[in-house]
Amino acid sequence: MLAARWHPPSYDIRVENVPVPQIEDPDDAVVKVTLAGLCGSDLHIYRGQQPITKVHITGHEFIGEVVKLGSNYGPNAARSTSGRPNLYATLSVGDKVVAPFTVNCGECHVCRLGYTGRCPVGALFGSPKLDGGQAQYVRVPKAGGTLYNLSSPASWSSALTATSDVETLLENISDSSLLLLSDILPTGVFAATQLLAHPKVQPMLTGRSWPSSLNPSSPTIDLGSGLLTQEDRLLTIAMIGLGPVGVCAAVALLDALVQKGLPYRIVAIDINQSRREKMEKVYEAIGSDGKGQNGEFVVQGLEEAKETVAKWTGDVGCTGVLEVVGNNSALTAAYDLARPFGVITSVGVHAPKNVPFTGQDLYNKNISFDFGRCPARAMFPMAFELLVKRQDVFGKVGTESSLIDRVVDIKQASEMYRAFDQGQVGKVLFDPWDQA
Amino acid sequence: MLAARWHPPSYDIRVENVPVPQIEDPDDAVVKVTLAGLCGSDLHIYRGQQPITKVHITGHEFIGEVVKLGSNYGPNAARSTSGRPNLYATLSVGDKVVAPFTVNCGECHVCRLGYTGRCPVGALFGSPKLDGGQAQYVRVPKAGGTLYNLSSPASWSSALTATSDVETLLENISDSSLLLLSDILPTGVFAATQLLAHPKVQPMLTGRSWPSSLNPSSPTIDLGSGLLTQEDRLLTIAMIGLGPVGVCAAVALLDALVQKGLPYRIVAIDINQSRREKMEKVYEAIGSDGKGQNGEFVVQGLEEAKETVAKWTGDVGCTGVLEVVGNNSALTAAYDLARPFGVITSVGVHAPKNVPFTGQDLYNKNISFDFGRCPARAMFPMAFELLVKRQDVFGKVGTESSLIDRVVDIKQASEMYRAFDQGQVGKVLFDPWDQA
């Protein structure tokens, strides 16, 4: 089969003929890849920033169709008898699936809690430990825990099952849209979900002051009227980083705010003008069902954004900040923009550099931080529901608001890595079957 | 009046005769101090660790009785007409009051949210900006927002008003117990409350995996049975630092766990043997109503605690860690003890030193941090309710589990600061009227 492979030491991607992967373990599945994405974090390996020497197939974003299943699959694996994830019993050859960017068993304590991104047996697709999806076929370990079966309403949210059948749903959603599920859309949903669930944000959501915001039967502070004004409840949120994940986070955040009926002021920040323009196009393309009537949304550079937040909040600062960049400048900006008792949710992938804060900085502003990788498998049902609602906005190649710049033959992988690394193209998807 | 005053550059506390403070602003109250506490954070100024030159009255922990009120107090200040905190209308000379360690107006946006510890007009008692309570009298700015009126059931929790009247309640609670309200007990309650309210802890509390733990109508992950086992739900919590605040945090945490009916395993950690012994005495002294039937609670040094957590959790780590020390060793220990998707709640007062983490450390473990100062005024109703339940455990001078080592004449302040700084005495309270 054709596969894009990374060669040491750096900047060397070759499309080569390699053996089709086989079932190696009874829990494995082999997936025929329909589309594979090129993601900003692929560049960490591409650039040789990590001490890797092993030639391997790249890519952690892919969708496809199950073509082979290990011997642990089938009706005998019913959950009631095996106690294993239901997919071991129900997954079939031909099912349309998406994988998260990391493997997870779905059975251990960590997975059961929903923290699938940190399953102890996890591995990142497209790493020396596990060949990736920028190929015609990919082997998926622990596929009964890892894969999400798009063809099965059993794995959908109740809102989806209530409104769609499999055939209609999958007919009406493009593969390029579905590819966004593998990483960037669930990561965006995760970021927004974490921010709005944080205890320090609850006074705005509940209209009750801390700590009765956490428990209606908790004693109240008995200051002022005891209830918050509409002005008090107005959420002011900054988003730093408007790459594809940042845009997904913005769409997810807007959707959650509108569903909760919350008024908001959002300032979306990037230093890069073309990213700011994309964010504006996306916001324009979202209908009123996705942005509501009580919101203000502006896209700015950092310095302008600081002035905006100061003006909006009387110098108090943002309720919360989403950090979707993954470097210390972004963390510093997040700190500066946050209010006392502010929440910073960071889904950026950070380097092994000390974070730029003293303990006193964090104490003095009562800052809360949430760091880390999206448990994508756990976020799939929420992300899929959102994707179905918003695919027209960002999933259709060729529209102004699409997050996908182009779909190309996988044979162009080497050239596209180079162009993507140099900022000459946006998000690229590889079609492994273009020439087949 | 007599007052303990700090003199530059360091290690110089003198008990001196100074003028009784007067009303300087119509929102002021003057409080006659019944007892004032000596707190670990008083040592930051004592030792000259801060660039301060101003002679000032020390102490941020005090309780007392209102003796003078500014002209803004009285029936004309009713909330319905003035829109101000109710205490401007209801506070009377003779009322028994406790102040948080910082002033807060109770009227601004930040206070209305309950984030009183960061009120923009706030000031720390016992600092160059505001004379403290280690004196016979203290002036309390913005007293209608700052003070908590112990004599008024209107400020109590509903559980307290349902079971007590003012006379019985105040007769049955000692002043040494009430002094714990000024700082250390609300800080402990704040720490425990933050930890248990964190979104990453909710799977254990709700029995549903992330993200349906946050919203029962959210789609579930559909792995395993979909519900968590009792073993999955077992909270494993480490507490680092068993000084008086740490002990208060332990008592608050146990109370919250028992109220929620949650099973738990807690390891309480300190390098200091006498602190570990005090924690053990306190745990012994708590009745089963305060520690439940489904808990395990051990007190250990750090290395032993790491082994305990590894054994308890199969090397996964703690659900949450309370950091009540305020230095980088404690933060590092908290990180090491936490599980992936673990929560670290830090109420320690930190120095201007960089925190010992890289962004990669935090990303790789999906760590969440909550830093900062307790909004004590907002926590008073919860803390007072807990104090009434547990005063026998830690509030009675002379018992083995008391957090208060001794009550002394304020004239001994200089000597007691020295002994406290050198670890020769535990928590000391000053009686400003011993010789009067």
Tab-separated table of N, CA, C and O in Angstrom, chain A residues 79 109 112-113 115-116 118 157 190 194 198-200 203-204 209-211 219-222 224 228 232 339 341 348 350-355 357-360 362-364 366-373 377-379 381-382, chain B residues 79 109 112-113 115 118 157 190 193-194 198-200 203-204 209-211 219-222 224 228 232 339 341 348 350-355 357-360 362-364 366-373 377-379 381:
chain	number	residue	atom	x	y	z
A	79	ARG	N	-21.453	-7.352	25.709
A	79	ARG	CA	-21.039	-6.733	26.970
A	79	ARG	C	-21.555	-7.532	28.166
A	79	ARG	O	-20.859	-7.698	29.161
A	109	HIS	N	-9.650	1.666	34.565
A	109	HIS	CA	-10.210	2.690	35.440
A	109	HIS	C	-10.161	4.073	34.771
A	109	HIS	O	-11.153	4.822	34.787
A	112	ARG	N	-12.690	4.229	31.986
A	112	ARG	CA	-14.069	4.229	32.493
A	112	ARG	C	-14.476	5.605	33.008
A	112	ARG	O	-15.629	6.014	32.888
A	113	LEU	N	-13.513	6.329	33.579
A	113	LEU	CA	-13.806	7.684	34.039
A	113	LEU	C	-14.039	8.642	32.869
A	113	LEU	O	-14.520	9.751	33.063
A	115	TYR	N	-11.421	9.484	30.855
A	115	TYR	CA	-10.143	10.168	30.617
A	115	TYR	C	-9.288	9.382	29.633
A	115	TYR	O	-8.119	9.064	29.863
A	116	THR	N	-9.921	9.092	28.492
A	116	THR	CA	-9.361	8.169	27.509
A	116	THR	C	-8.045	8.649	26.911
A	116	THR	O	-7.262	7.833	26.441
A	118	ARG	N	-5.571	9.598	28.343
A	118	ARG	CA	-4.456	9.188	29.199
A	118	ARG	C	-4.552	7.726	29.618
A	118	ARG	O	-4.062	7.342	30.682
A	157	SER	N	-25.278	10.710	20.159
A	157	SER	CA	-26.006	11.368	21.239
A	157	SER	C	-27.502	11.182	21.003
A	157	SER	O	-27.944	10.929	19.885
A	190	PHE	N	-13.785	20.031	23.986
A	190	PHE	CA	-13.187	19.775	25.307
A	190	PHE	C	-12.789	21.085	25.975
A	190	PHE	O	-13.096	21.324	27.151
A	194	GLN	N	-14.600	22.354	29.379
A	194	GLN	CA	-13.847	22.537	30.623
A	194	GLN	C	-14.041	23.935	31.181
A	194	GLN	O	-14.238	24.118	32.381
A	198	HIS	N	-16.025	24.992	34.965
A	198	HIS	CA	-15.160	25.288	36.106
A	198	HIS	C	-15.938	25.973	37.236
A	198	HIS	O	-16.757	26.843	36.974
A	199	PRO	N	-15.651	25.556	38.475
A	199	PRO	CA	-16.395	26.157	39.597
A	199	PRO	C	-16.321	27.679	39.639
A	199	PRO	O	-17.297	28.329	40.018
A	200	LYS	N	-15.190	28.256	39.243
A	200	LYS	CA	-15.064	29.712	39.345
A	200	LYS	C	-15.927	30.452	38.313
A	200	LYS	O	-16.074	31.667	38.398
A	203	PRO	N	-20.700	31.246	39.308
A	203	PRO	CA	-21.544	32.382	39.703
A	203	PRO	C	-22.241	33.021	38.505
A	203	PRO	O	-23.425	33.376	38.586
A	204	MET	N	-21.527	33.145	37.374
A	204	MET	CA	-22.135	33.735	36.185
A	204	MET	C	-23.235	32.829	35.637
A	204	MET	O	-24.262	33.313	35.156
A	209	SER	N	-23.872	33.936	44.063
A	209	SER	CA	-22.476	34.229	44.373
A	209	SER	C	-21.775	32.984	44.916
A	209	SER	O	-22.404	32.082	45.451
A	210	TRP	N	-20.462	32.930	44.743
A	210	TRP	CA	-19.622	31.908	45.339
A	210	TRP	C	-19.766	31.958	46.854
A	210	TRP	O	-19.728	33.046	47.381
A	211	PRO	N	-19.903	30.843	47.589
A	211	PRO	CA	-19.913	29.460	47.122
A	211	PRO	C	-21.314	28.882	46.926
A	211	PRO	O	-21.422	27.698	46.651
A	219	PRO	N	-25.117	28.216	52.255
A	219	PRO	CA	-25.451	29.557	52.722
A	219	PRO	C	-24.919	30.625	51.771
A	219	PRO	O	-23.855	30.467	51.190
A	220	THR	N	-25.683	31.691	51.618
A	220	THR	CA	-25.238	32.766	50.729
A	220	THR	C	-24.476	33.814	51.515
A	220	THR	O	-24.527	33.862	52.737
A	221	ILE	N	-23.818	34.660	50.790
A	221	ILE	CA	-22.933	35.634	51.407
A	221	ILE	C	-23.708	36.769	52.065
A	221	ILE	O	-23.203	37.456	52.934
A	222	ASP	N	-24.958	36.986	51.646
A	222	ASP	CA	-25.783	38.051	52.214
A	222	ASP	C	-25.150	39.424	52.032
A	222	ASP	O	-25.053	40.221	52.960
A	224	GLY	N	-25.214	42.793	49.290
A	224	GLY	CA	-26.043	43.337	48.219
A	224	GLY	C	-27.392	42.639	48.224
A	224	GLY	O	-27.935	42.296	49.262
A	228	LEU	N	-27.083	37.978	41.638
A	228	LEU	CA	-26.238	38.734	40.722
A	228	LEU	C	-27.074	39.470	39.691
A	228	LEU	O	-28.143	39.002	39.287
A	232	ASP	N	-23.421	41.449	36.067
A	232	ASP	CA	-22.481	40.553	36.758
A	232	ASP	C	-22.331	39.233	36.019
A	232	ASP	O	-21.272	38.607	36.030
A	339	ARG	N	-9.165	37.706	34.821
A	339	ARG	CA	-9.549	38.449	36.007
A	339	ARG	C	-9.037	37.736	37.253
A	339	ARG	O	-8.661	36.564	37.174
A	341	PHE	N	-9.609	35.366	40.200
A	341	PHE	CA	-10.495	34.196	40.169
A	341	PHE	C	-10.835	33.824	38.720
A	341	PHE	O	-11.903	33.307	38.444
A	348	GLY	N	-3.329	23.763	24.355
A	348	GLY	CA	-2.128	23.786	23.517
A	348	GLY	C	-1.146	22.708	23.968
A	348	GLY	O	-1.099	22.350	25.131
A	350	HIS	N	2.389	21.836	24.882
A	350	HIS	CA	3.492	22.661	25.353
A	350	HIS	C	4.838	21.947	25.295
A	350	HIS	O	4.912	20.724	25.362
A	351	ALA	N	5.872	22.752	25.204
A	351	ALA	CA	7.242	22.241	25.133
A	351	ALA	C	7.811	22.058	26.546
A	351	ALA	O	7.235	22.535	27.520
A	352	PRO	N	8.929	21.360	26.640
A	352	PRO	CA	9.554	21.191	27.964
A	352	PRO	C	10.281	22.454	28.438
A	352	PRO	O	11.473	22.425	28.700
A	353	LYS	N	9.542	23.537	28.508
A	353	LYS	CA	10.082	24.794	29.047
A	353	LYS	C	9.278	25.184	30.267
A	353	LYS	O	8.056	25.034	30.266
A	354	ASN	N	9.969	25.752	31.262
A	354	ASN	CA	9.245	26.175	32.458
A	354	ASN	C	8.134	27.163	32.105
A	354	ASN	O	8.340	28.064	31.292
A	355	VAL	N	6.980	27.002	32.737
A	355	VAL	CA	5.904	27.964	32.509
A	355	VAL	C	6.310	29.294	33.152
A	355	VAL	O	7.034	29.312	34.152
A	357	PHE	N	5.437	31.615	35.202
A	357	PHE	CA	4.707	32.173	36.341
A	357	PHE	C	5.418	31.878	37.645
A	357	PHE	O	5.944	30.782	37.834
A	358	THR	N	5.375	32.820	38.548
A	358	THR	CA	5.773	32.523	39.923
A	358	THR	C	4.532	32.072	40.686
A	358	THR	O	3.392	32.367	40.298
A	359	GLY	N	4.777	31.367	41.801
A	359	GLY	CA	3.655	30.987	42.655
A	359	GLY	C	2.904	32.214	43.150
A	359	GLY	O	1.681	32.194	43.302
A	360	GLN	N	3.646	33.290	43.388
A	360	GLN	CA	3.011	34.518	43.859
A	360	GLN	C	2.080	35.112	42.795
A	360	GLN	O	0.980	35.576	43.124
A	362	LEU	N	0.365	33.506	40.681
A	362	LEU	CA	-0.846	32.685	40.605
A	362	LEU	C	-1.698	32.872	41.861
A	362	LEU	O	-2.926	32.943	41.793
A	363	TYR	N	-1.027	32.973	43.019
A	363	TYR	CA	-1.734	33.233	44.277
A	363	TYR	C	-2.418	34.590	44.220
A	363	TYR	O	-3.594	34.728	44.577
A	364	ASN	N	-1.676	35.593	43.775
A	364	ASN	CA	-2.195	36.963	43.840
A	364	ASN	C	-3.419	37.180	42.961
A	364	ASN	O	-4.186	38.105	43.189
A	366	ASN	N	-5.490	34.477	42.154
A	366	ASN	CA	-6.389	33.318	42.319
A	366	ASN	C	-6.676	32.636	40.983
A	366	ASN	O	-7.827	32.406	40.610
A	367	ILE	N	-5.600	32.341	40.259
A	367	ILE	CA	-5.761	31.779	38.923
A	367	ILE	C	-6.010	30.266	38.995
A	367	ILE	O	-5.401	29.564	39.807
A	368	SER	N	-6.895	29.787	38.157
A	368	SER	CA	-7.058	28.348	37.940
A	368	SER	C	-6.606	28.006	36.523
A	368	SER	O	-6.850	28.773	35.589
A	369	PHE	N	-5.939	26.870	36.423
A	369	PHE	CA	-5.441	26.391	35.143
A	369	PHE	C	-5.965	24.987	34.892
A	369	PHE	O	-5.933	24.151	35.792
A	370	ASP	N	-6.379	24.718	33.680
A	370	ASP	CA	-6.629	23.340	33.261
A	370	ASP	C	-5.760	23.076	32.042
A	370	ASP	O	-5.933	23.736	31.012
A	371	PHE	N	-4.845	22.154	32.173
A	371	PHE	CA	-3.948	21.825	31.071
A	371	PHE	C	-4.327	20.479	30.461
A	371	PHE	O	-4.947	19.642	31.114
A	372	GLY	N	-3.897	20.267	29.239
A	372	GLY	CA	-3.803	18.909	28.758
A	372	GLY	C	-4.583	18.491	27.541
A	372	GLY	O	-5.385	19.222	26.974
A	373	ARG	N	-4.294	17.278	27.187
A	373	ARG	CA	-4.776	16.631	25.978
A	373	ARG	C	-6.246	16.269	26.089
A	373	ARG	O	-6.714	15.785	27.117
A	377	ARG	N	-11.827	10.259	22.501
A	377	ARG	CA	-12.836	9.190	22.420
A	377	ARG	C	-14.061	9.525	23.279
A	377	ARG	O	-15.201	9.287	22.865
A	378	ALA	N	-13.794	10.109	24.445
A	378	ALA	CA	-14.902	10.458	25.337
A	378	ALA	C	-15.696	11.651	24.814
A	378	ALA	O	-16.881	11.798	25.110
A	379	MET	N	-15.055	12.511	24.029
A	379	MET	CA	-15.738	13.709	23.532
A	379	MET	C	-16.484	13.459	22.224
A	379	MET	O	-17.209	14.339	21.745
A	381	PRO	N	-19.173	11.737	21.143
A	381	PRO	CA	-20.622	11.963	20.973
A	381	PRO	C	-21.000	13.446	20.957
A	381	PRO	O	-21.796	13.887	20.128
A	382	MET	N	-20.390	14.240	21.847
A	382	MET	CA	-20.685	15.672	21.838
A	382	MET	C	-20.175	16.330	20.554
A	382	MET	O	-20.846	17.185	19.968
B	79	ARG	N	-31.329	47.960	52.964
B	79	ARG	CA	-30.936	47.533	51.621
B	79	ARG	C	-31.948	47.989	50.568
B	79	ARG	O	-31.582	48.392	49.469
B	109	HIS	N	-18.616	44.494	41.704
B	109	HIS	CA	-18.833	43.296	40.896
B	109	HIS	C	-18.075	42.091	41.483
B	109	HIS	O	-18.640	40.996	41.607
B	112	ARG	N	-19.750	40.966	44.664
B	112	ARG	CA	-21.071	40.363	44.410
B	112	ARG	C	-20.936	38.927	43.922
B	112	ARG	O	-21.755	38.069	44.243
B	113	LEU	N	-19.872	38.663	43.155
B	113	LEU	CA	-19.647	37.285	42.703
B	113	LEU	C	-19.231	36.371	43.850
B	113	LEU	O	-19.222	35.157	43.713
B	115	TYR	N	-16.195	36.787	45.315
B	115	TYR	CA	-14.728	36.719	45.281
B	115	TYR	C	-14.122	37.834	46.125
B	115	TYR	O	-13.274	38.607	45.701
B	118	ARG	N	-10.493	39.269	46.716
B	118	ARG	CA	-9.826	40.076	45.693
B	118	ARG	C	-10.610	41.345	45.376
B	118	ARG	O	-10.535	41.863	44.255
B	157	SER	N	-26.028	30.211	58.290
B	157	SER	CA	-26.582	29.260	57.325
B	157	SER	C	-27.951	28.801	57.825
B	157	SER	O	-28.257	28.891	59.021
B	190	PHE	N	-12.561	26.517	52.048
B	190	PHE	CA	-12.378	26.948	50.649
B	190	PHE	C	-11.585	25.901	49.864
B	190	PHE	O	-11.956	25.515	48.754
B	193	THR	N	-13.722	22.792	49.358
B	193	THR	CA	-14.850	23.087	48.471
B	193	THR	C	-14.400	23.163	47.019
B	193	THR	O	-15.042	22.621	46.117
B	194	GLN	N	-13.276	23.849	46.794
B	194	GLN	CA	-12.749	23.958	45.430
B	194	GLN	C	-12.424	22.593	44.852
B	194	GLN	O	-12.735	22.290	43.711
B	198	HIS	N	-14.416	20.637	41.474
B	198	HIS	CA	-13.723	20.699	40.187
B	198	HIS	C	-14.327	19.711	39.190
B	198	HIS	O	-14.638	18.581	39.547
B	199	PRO	N	-14.482	20.159	37.928
B	199	PRO	CA	-15.098	19.258	36.935
B	199	PRO	C	-14.394	17.905	36.818
B	199	PRO	O	-15.054	16.897	36.596
B	200	LYS	N	-13.067	17.880	36.976
B	200	LYS	CA	-12.364	16.613	36.796
B	200	LYS	C	-12.625	15.621	37.930
B	200	LYS	O	-12.258	14.452	37.819
B	203	PRO	N	-16.708	12.819	37.785
B	203	PRO	CA	-17.043	11.417	37.514
B	203	PRO	C	-17.175	10.595	38.803
B	203	PRO	O	-18.088	9.773	38.929
B	204	MET	N	-16.289	10.832	39.763
B	204	MET	CA	-16.368	10.103	41.018
B	204	MET	C	-17.631	10.478	41.795
B	204	MET	O	-18.244	9.641	42.431
B	209	SER	N	-19.227	8.848	33.592
B	209	SER	CA	-17.926	9.173	33.025
B	209	SER	C	-17.933	10.576	32.409
B	209	SER	O	-18.977	11.098	32.031
B	210	TRP	N	-16.759	11.179	32.342
B	210	TRP	CA	-16.568	12.445	31.633
B	210	TRP	C	-16.940	12.278	30.172
B	210	TRP	O	-16.528	11.286	29.597
B	211	PRO	N	-17.652	13.190	29.531
B	211	PRO	CA	-18.175	14.457	30.035
B	211	PRO	C	-19.626	14.388	30.509
B	211	PRO	O	-20.175	15.427	30.841
B	219	PRO	N	-24.226	13.142	26.004
B	219	PRO	CA	-24.033	11.771	25.547
B	219	PRO	C	-22.937	11.070	26.356
B	219	PRO	O	-21.953	11.687	26.740
B	220	THR	N	-23.123	9.794	26.600
B	220	THR	CA	-22.112	9.050	27.349
B	220	THR	C	-21.139	8.400	26.377
B	220	THR	O	-21.372	8.295	25.179
B	221	ILE	N	-20.070	7.937	26.924
B	221	ILE	CA	-18.976	7.412	26.128
B	221	ILE	C	-19.289	6.022	25.578
B	221	ILE	O	-18.707	5.585	24.608
B	222	ASP	N	-20.251	5.331	26.192
B	222	ASP	CA	-20.621	3.989	25.747
B	222	ASP	C	-19.432	3.030	25.753
B	222	ASP	O	-19.171	2.320	24.800
B	224	GLY	N	-17.557	0.079	28.359
B	224	GLY	CA	-17.877	-0.715	29.547
B	224	GLY	C	-19.365	-0.649	29.812
B	224	GLY	O	-20.178	-0.617	28.896
B	228	LEU	N	-19.927	3.933	36.380
B	228	LEU	CA	-18.689	3.652	37.103
B	228	LEU	C	-18.934	2.671	38.238
B	228	LEU	O	-20.007	2.654	38.853
B	232	ASP	N	-14.210	2.565	41.043
B	232	ASP	CA	-13.874	3.743	40.239
B	232	ASP	C	-14.167	5.035	40.991
B	232	ASP	O	-13.486	6.035	40.821
B	339	ARG	N	-2.909	12.063	39.843
B	339	ARG	CA	-3.156	11.182	38.712
B	339	ARG	C	-3.224	12.001	37.426
B	339	ARG	O	-3.358	13.226	37.475
B	341	PHE	N	-5.258	13.768	34.723
B	341	PHE	CA	-6.535	14.453	34.970
B	341	PHE	C	-6.735	14.704	36.466
B	341	PHE	O	-7.858	14.733	36.949
B	348	GLY	N	-1.769	27.572	49.611
B	348	GLY	CA	-0.539	28.085	50.216
B	348	GLY	C	-0.215	29.470	49.654
B	348	GLY	O	-0.560	29.794	48.524
B	350	HIS	N	2.381	31.710	48.154
B	350	HIS	CA	3.631	31.416	47.461
B	350	HIS	C	4.521	32.646	47.313
B	350	HIS	O	4.049	33.775	47.299
B	351	ALA	N	5.796	32.360	47.161
B	351	ALA	CA	6.810	33.409	47.009
B	351	ALA	C	6.979	33.766	45.536
B	351	ALA	O	6.485	33.057	44.661
B	352	PRO	N	7.675	34.860	45.275
B	352	PRO	CA	7.913	35.232	43.878
B	352	PRO	C	9.008	34.388	43.221
B	352	PRO	O	10.018	34.903	42.760
B	353	LYS	N	8.809	33.079	43.230
B	353	LYS	CA	9.733	32.158	42.555
B	353	LYS	C	8.964	31.418	41.476
B	353	LYS	O	7.812	31.035	41.692
B	354	ASN	N	9.621	31.144	40.354
B	354	ASN	CA	8.939	30.410	39.296
B	354	ASN	C	8.439	29.061	39.790
B	354	ASN	O	9.157	28.370	40.517
B	355	VAL	N	7.249	28.688	39.397
B	355	VAL	CA	6.737	27.365	39.770
B	355	VAL	C	7.544	26.305	39.007
B	355	VAL	O	8.029	26.562	37.906
B	357	PHE	N	7.383	23.756	37.066
B	357	PHE	CA	6.767	22.893	36.056
B	357	PHE	C	7.036	23.420	34.657
B	357	PHE	O	6.995	24.626	34.426
B	358	THR	N	7.243	22.498	33.736
B	358	THR	CA	7.223	22.882	32.330
B	358	THR	C	5.799	22.727	31.812
B	358	THR	O	4.985	21.994	32.387
B	359	GLY	N	5.516	23.426	30.711
B	359	GLY	CA	4.208	23.262	30.092
B	359	GLY	C	3.977	21.813	29.676
B	359	GLY	O	2.862	21.288	29.753
B	360	GLN	N	5.055	21.151	29.278
B	360	GLN	CA	4.931	19.742	28.878
B	360	GLN	C	4.536	18.860	30.067
B	360	GLN	O	3.703	17.959	29.933
B	362	LEU	N	2.716	19.662	32.519
B	362	LEU	CA	1.309	19.896	32.842
B	362	LEU	C	0.406	19.329	31.756
B	362	LEU	O	-0.647	18.747	32.045
B	363	TYR	N	0.832	19.469	30.508
B	363	TYR	CA	0.085	18.882	29.390
B	363	TYR	C	0.063	17.362	29.506
B	363	TYR	O	-0.991	16.722	29.378
B	364	ASN	N	1.222	16.789	29.772
B	364	ASN	CA	1.331	15.328	29.752
B	364	ASN	C	0.497	14.649	30.829
B	364	ASN	O	0.188	13.473	30.723
B	366	ASN	N	-2.342	16.249	32.097
B	366	ASN	CA	-3.662	16.913	32.141
B	366	ASN	C	-3.964	17.457	33.529
B	366	ASN	O	-5.023	17.200	34.110
B	367	ILE	N	-3.005	18.208	34.063
B	367	ILE	CA	-3.145	18.712	35.431
B	367	ILE	C	-4.027	19.964	35.461
B	367	ILE	O	-3.934	20.820	34.583
B	368	SER	N	-4.854	20.045	36.477
B	368	SER	CA	-5.570	21.287	36.764
B	368	SER	C	-5.061	21.857	38.081
B	368	SER	O	-4.801	21.106	39.022
B	369	PHE	N	-4.927	23.158	38.123
B	369	PHE	CA	-4.469	23.866	39.317
B	369	PHE	C	-5.488	24.915	39.703
B	369	PHE	O	-5.979	25.639	38.840
B	370	ASP	N	-5.750	25.027	40.992
B	370	ASP	CA	-6.479	26.198	41.500
B	370	ASP	C	-5.604	26.858	42.545
B	370	ASP	O	-5.299	26.236	43.569
B	371	PHE	N	-5.206	28.067	42.279
B	371	PHE	CA	-4.365	28.796	43.213
B	371	PHE	C	-5.172	29.870	43.933
B	371	PHE	O	-6.190	30.323	43.438
B	372	GLY	N	-4.652	30.291	45.086
B	372	GLY	CA	-5.065	31.583	45.583
B	372	GLY	C	-5.696	31.684	46.945
B	372	GLY	O	-5.961	30.700	47.630
B	373	ARG	N	-5.908	32.909	47.286
B	373	ARG	CA	-6.382	33.334	48.594
B	373	ARG	C	-7.859	33.027	48.776
B	373	ARG	O	-8.669	33.221	47.871
B	377	ARG	N	-14.714	36.242	53.557
B	377	ARG	CA	-16.032	36.778	53.870
B	377	ARG	C	-17.128	35.921	53.244
B	377	ARG	O	-18.157	35.657	53.876
B	378	ALA	N	-16.868	35.462	52.013
B	378	ALA	CA	-17.869	34.641	51.323
B	378	ALA	C	-17.968	33.248	51.929
B	378	ALA	O	-19.013	32.602	51.852
B	379	MET	N	-16.894	32.783	52.557
B	379	MET	CA	-16.891	31.429	53.117
B	379	MET	C	-17.417	31.390	54.547
B	379	MET	O	-17.593	30.306	55.117
B	381	PRO	N	-20.335	31.826	56.184
B	381	PRO	CA	-21.500	31.020	56.598
B	381	PRO	C	-21.189	29.512	56.616
B	381	PRO	O	-21.557	28.814	57.571
